[in-house]
CSV table of C-alpha atoms in Angstrom, one decimal:
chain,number,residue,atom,x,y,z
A,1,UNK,CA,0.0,0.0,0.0
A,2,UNK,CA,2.7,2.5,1.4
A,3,UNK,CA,4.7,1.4,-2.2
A,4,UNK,CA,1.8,2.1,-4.1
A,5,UNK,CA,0.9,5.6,-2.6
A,6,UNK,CA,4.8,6.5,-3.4
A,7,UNK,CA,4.2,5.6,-7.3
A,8,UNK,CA,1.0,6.9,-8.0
A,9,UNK,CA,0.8,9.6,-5.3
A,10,UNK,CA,4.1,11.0,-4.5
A,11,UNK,CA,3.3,14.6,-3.0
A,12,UNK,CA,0.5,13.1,-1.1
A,13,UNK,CA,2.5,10.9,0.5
A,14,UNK,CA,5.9,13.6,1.3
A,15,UNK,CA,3.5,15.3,3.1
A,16,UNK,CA,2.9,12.4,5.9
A,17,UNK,CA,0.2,13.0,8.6
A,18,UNK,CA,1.7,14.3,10.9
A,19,UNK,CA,3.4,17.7,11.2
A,20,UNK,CA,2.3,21.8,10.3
A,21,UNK,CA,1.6,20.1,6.2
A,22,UNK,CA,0.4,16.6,7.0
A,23,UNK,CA,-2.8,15.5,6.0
A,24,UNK,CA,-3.9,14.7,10.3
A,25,UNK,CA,-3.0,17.9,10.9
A,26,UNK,CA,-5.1,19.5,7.9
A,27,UNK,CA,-8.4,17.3,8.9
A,28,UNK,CA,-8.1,18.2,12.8
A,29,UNK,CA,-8.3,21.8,11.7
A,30,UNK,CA,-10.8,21.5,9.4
A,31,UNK,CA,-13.0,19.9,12.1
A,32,UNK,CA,-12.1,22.4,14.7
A,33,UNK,CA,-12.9,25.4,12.1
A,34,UNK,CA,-16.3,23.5,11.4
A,35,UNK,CA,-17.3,22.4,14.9
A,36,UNK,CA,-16.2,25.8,17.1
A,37,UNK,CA,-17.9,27.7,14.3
A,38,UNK,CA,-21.2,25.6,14.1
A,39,UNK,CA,-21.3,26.1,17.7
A,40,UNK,CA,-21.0,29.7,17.7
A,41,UNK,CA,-22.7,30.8,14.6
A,42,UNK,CA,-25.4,28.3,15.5
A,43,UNK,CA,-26.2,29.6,18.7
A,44,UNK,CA,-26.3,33.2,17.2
A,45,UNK,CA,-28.1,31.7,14.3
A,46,UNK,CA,-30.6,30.2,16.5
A,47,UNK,CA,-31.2,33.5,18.2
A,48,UNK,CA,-31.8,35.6,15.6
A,49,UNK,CA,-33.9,33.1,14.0
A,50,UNK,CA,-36.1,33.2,17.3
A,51,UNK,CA,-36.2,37.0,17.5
A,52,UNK,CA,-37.2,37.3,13.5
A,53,UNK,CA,-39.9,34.6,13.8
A,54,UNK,CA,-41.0,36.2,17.5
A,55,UNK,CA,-41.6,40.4,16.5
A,56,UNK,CA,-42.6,39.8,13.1
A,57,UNK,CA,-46.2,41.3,11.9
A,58,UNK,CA,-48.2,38.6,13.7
A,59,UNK,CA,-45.9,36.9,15.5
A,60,UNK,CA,-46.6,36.5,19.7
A,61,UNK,CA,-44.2,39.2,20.4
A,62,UNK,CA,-45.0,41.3,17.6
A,63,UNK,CA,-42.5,44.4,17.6
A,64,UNK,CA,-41.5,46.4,14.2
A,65,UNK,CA,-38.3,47.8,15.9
A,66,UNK,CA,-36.6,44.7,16.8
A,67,UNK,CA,-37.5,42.9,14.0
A,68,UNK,CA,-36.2,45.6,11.5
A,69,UNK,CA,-33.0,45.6,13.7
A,70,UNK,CA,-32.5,41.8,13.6
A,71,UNK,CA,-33.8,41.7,9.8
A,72,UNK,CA,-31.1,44.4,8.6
A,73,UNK,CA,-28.1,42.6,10.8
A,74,UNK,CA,-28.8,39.3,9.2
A,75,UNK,CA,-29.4,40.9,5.7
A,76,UNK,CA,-26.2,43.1,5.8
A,77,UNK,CA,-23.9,40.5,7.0
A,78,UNK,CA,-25.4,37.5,4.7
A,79,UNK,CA,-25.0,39.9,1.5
A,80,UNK,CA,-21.4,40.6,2.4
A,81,UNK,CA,-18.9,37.7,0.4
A,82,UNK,CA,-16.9,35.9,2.4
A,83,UNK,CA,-13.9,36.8,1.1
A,84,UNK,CA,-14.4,40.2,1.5
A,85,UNK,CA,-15.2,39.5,5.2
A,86,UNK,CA,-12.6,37.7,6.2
A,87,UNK,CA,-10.7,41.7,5.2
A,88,UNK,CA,-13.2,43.6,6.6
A,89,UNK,CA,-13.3,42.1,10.5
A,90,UNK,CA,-9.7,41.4,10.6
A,91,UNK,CA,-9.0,44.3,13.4
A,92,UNK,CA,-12.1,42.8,15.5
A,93,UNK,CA,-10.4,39.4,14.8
A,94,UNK,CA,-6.8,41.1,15.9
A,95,UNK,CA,-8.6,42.2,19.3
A,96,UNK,CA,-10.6,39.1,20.1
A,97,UNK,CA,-8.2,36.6,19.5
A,98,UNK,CA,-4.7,38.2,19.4
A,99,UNK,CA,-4.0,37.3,15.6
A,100,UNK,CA,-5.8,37.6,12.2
A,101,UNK,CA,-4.5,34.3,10.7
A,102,UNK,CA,-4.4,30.7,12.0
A,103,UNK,CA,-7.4,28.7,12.7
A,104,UNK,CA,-8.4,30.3,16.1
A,105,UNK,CA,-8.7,33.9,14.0
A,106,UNK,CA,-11.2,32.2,11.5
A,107,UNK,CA,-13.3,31.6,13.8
A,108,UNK,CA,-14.5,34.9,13.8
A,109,UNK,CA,-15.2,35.2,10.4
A,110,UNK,CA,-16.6,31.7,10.0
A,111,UNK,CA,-19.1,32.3,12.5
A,112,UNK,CA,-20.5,36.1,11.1
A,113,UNK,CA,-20.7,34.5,7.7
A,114,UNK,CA,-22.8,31.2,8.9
A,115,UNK,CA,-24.8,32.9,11.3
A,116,UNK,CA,-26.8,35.1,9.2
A,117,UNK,CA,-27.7,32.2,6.7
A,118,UNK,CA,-29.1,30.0,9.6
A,119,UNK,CA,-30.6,32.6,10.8
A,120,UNK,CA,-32.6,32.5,7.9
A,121,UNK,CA,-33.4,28.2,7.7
A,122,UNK,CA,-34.2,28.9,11.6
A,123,UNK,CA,-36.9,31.4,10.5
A,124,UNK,CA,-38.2,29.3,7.6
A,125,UNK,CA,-38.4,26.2,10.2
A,126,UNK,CA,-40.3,27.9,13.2
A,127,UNK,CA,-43.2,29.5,10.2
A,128,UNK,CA,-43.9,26.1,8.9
A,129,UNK,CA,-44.9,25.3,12.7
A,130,UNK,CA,-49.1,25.5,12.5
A,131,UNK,CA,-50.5,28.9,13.9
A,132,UNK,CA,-53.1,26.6,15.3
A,133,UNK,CA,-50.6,24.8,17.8
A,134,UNK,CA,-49.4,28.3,19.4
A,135,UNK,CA,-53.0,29.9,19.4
A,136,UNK,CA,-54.1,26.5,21.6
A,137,UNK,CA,-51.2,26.7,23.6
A,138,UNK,CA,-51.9,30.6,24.4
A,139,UNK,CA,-55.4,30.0,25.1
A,140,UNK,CA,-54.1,27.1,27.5
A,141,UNK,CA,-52.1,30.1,29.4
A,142,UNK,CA,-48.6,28.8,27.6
A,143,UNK,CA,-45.6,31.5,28.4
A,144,UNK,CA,-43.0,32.7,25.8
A,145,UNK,CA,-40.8,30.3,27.0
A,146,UNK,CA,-43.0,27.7,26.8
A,147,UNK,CA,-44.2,28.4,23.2
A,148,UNK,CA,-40.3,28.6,21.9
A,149,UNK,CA,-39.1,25.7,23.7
A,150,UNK,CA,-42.3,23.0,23.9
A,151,UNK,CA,-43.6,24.4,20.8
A,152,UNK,CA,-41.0,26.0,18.0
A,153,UNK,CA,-38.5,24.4,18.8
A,154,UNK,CA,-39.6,20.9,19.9
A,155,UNK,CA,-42.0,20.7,16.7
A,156,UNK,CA,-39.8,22.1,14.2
A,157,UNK,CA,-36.2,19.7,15.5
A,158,UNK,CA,-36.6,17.9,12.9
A,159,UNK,CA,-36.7,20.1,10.5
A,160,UNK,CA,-34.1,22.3,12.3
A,161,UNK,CA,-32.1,19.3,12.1
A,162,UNK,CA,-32.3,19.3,8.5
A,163,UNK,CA,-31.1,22.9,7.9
A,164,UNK,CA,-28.8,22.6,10.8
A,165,UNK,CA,-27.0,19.9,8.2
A,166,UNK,CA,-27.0,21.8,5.6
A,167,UNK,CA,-25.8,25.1,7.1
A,168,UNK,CA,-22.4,22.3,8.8
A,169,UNK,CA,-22.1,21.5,4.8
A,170,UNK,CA,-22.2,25.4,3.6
A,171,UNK,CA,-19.6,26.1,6.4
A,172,UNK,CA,-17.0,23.1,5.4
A,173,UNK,CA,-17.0,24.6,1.8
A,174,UNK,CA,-16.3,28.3,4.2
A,175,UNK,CA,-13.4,26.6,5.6
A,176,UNK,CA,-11.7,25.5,2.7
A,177,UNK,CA,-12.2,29.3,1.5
A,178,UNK,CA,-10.7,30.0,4.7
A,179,UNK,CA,-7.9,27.7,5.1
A,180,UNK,CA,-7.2,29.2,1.0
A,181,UNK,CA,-5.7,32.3,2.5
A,182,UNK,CA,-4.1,30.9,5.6
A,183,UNK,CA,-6.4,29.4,7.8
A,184,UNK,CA,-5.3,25.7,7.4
A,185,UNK,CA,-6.8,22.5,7.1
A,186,UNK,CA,-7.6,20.8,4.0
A,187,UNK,CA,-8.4,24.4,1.5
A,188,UNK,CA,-4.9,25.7,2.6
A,189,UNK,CA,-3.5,21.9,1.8
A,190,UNK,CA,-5.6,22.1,-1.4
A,191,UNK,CA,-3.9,25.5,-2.4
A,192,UNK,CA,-1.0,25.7,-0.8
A,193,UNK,CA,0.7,22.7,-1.1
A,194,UNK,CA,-1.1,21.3,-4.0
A,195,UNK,CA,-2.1,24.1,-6.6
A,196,UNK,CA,0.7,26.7,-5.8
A,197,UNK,CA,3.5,23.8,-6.4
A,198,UNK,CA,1.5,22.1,-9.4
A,199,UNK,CA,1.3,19.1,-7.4
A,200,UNK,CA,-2.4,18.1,-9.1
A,201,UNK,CA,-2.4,14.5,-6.4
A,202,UNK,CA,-2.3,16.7,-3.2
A,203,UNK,CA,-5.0,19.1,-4.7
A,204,UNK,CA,-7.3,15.9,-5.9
A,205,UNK,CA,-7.1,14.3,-2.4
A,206,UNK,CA,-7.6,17.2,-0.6
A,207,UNK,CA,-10.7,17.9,-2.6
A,208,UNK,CA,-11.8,14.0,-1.9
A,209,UNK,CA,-11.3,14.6,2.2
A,210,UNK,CA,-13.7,17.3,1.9
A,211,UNK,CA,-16.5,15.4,-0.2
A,212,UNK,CA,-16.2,12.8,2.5
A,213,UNK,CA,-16.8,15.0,5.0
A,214,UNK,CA,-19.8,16.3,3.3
A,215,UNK,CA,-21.5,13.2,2.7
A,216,UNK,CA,-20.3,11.6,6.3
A,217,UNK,CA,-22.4,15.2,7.6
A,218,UNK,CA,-25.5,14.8,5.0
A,219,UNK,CA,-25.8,10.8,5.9
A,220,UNK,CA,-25.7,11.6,9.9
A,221,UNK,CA,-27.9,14.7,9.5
A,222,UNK,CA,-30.6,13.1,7.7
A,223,UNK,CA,-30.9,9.9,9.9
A,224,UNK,CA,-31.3,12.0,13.1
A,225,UNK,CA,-33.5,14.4,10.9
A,226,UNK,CA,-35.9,10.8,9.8
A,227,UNK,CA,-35.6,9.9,13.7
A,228,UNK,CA,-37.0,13.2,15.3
A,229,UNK,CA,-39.5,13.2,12.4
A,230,UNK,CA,-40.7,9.9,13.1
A,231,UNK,CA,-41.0,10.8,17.1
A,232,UNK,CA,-42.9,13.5,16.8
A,233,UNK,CA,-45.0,11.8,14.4
């Protein structure tokens, strides 16, 4: 195996696992980009989701103000490339986390571009939910709390599961873009070590990590997606 990878894939195989190029080193930060990001951008995601879905025209805590405000935050920082953001917040970086490259410092950027776009699936989960469930839940004497957690939140898992999945999959494609200017993991691998020195093996693996990482995402998202579905059903 080893004698095969050094004939058909020789730069692959220079670049071992282990150390600042190897290919364990490239995975683990593309995992810690992805999970510390999910975490983060979810959780602001989540919120702004709640808020939009909450003070809209109709909703049970109906308020123009804060809905415009959360509206124009997640529309601003959604239209803004990625690219261009990673430029842009590179002082805020600087002061929160002491550097503007490495994979600590895209964590900032990685979690102000996902947050905004789950923001957005969070809102389009919690309006499927039927007006019908919340009205009866009201007339019962339900609190806001009770309505976002025993109602939005608990009806709609499955479904936020769903877009929760797909948000994990927008954001590896964000860490490549990422690790492409300096980040690490497997888009700096791809670009650094495999386009920049013609080395077309190193590129087409790298490319082939992240497809598994996709589909490995997509096929655990969906079962727990089928599962919640088939609980509340």
């Amino acid at each position: 195996m080893i004698n095969l990878l050094q004939q058909y894939l020789p730069n692959v195989f220079s670049l071992g696992w282990s150390g600042d190029a190897g290919w364990g080193t490239a995975i683990f930060q593309t995992l810690f980009m992805t999970f510390w990001s999910a975490i983060f951008g979810g959780f602001l995601g989540l919120i702004f989701g709640v808020i939009l879905v909450l003070t809209e025209e109709g909703g049970i805590l109906a308020n123009k103000f804060w809905y415009n405000l959360a509206d124009k935050i997640v529309s601003i920082f959604r239209a803004i490339p990625f690219v261009i953001l990673l430029a842009f917040i590179a002082p805020i970086t600087q002061k929160i986390v002491g550097t503007q490259i490495g994979i600590k410092a895209a964590l900032v950027p990685l979690t102000l571009g996902v947050f905004p776009f789950y923001a957005r699936q969070v809102q389009v989960a919690l309006k499927g939910i039927d007006p019908g469930k919340i009205e009866a839940a009201l007339s019962l004497g339900a609190t806001t709390k009770d309505i976002i957690f025993e109602i939005y939140l608990k009806e709609a898992r499955s479904e936020l599961i769903r877009v929760s999945t797909v948000t994990v999959i927008s954001l590896i494609g964000l860490t490549a873009m990422a690790g492409a200017i300096g980040a690490g993991g497997l888009g700096n691998t791809a670009i650094s070590y495999g386009y920049n020195r013609f080395n077309n093996d190193v590129t087409l693996v790298a490319t082939i990590l992240v497809i598994i990482l996709i589909f490995i995402t997509q096929v655990v998202g969906d079962l727990l997606a089928n599962k919640f579905n088939h609980q509340v059903r």
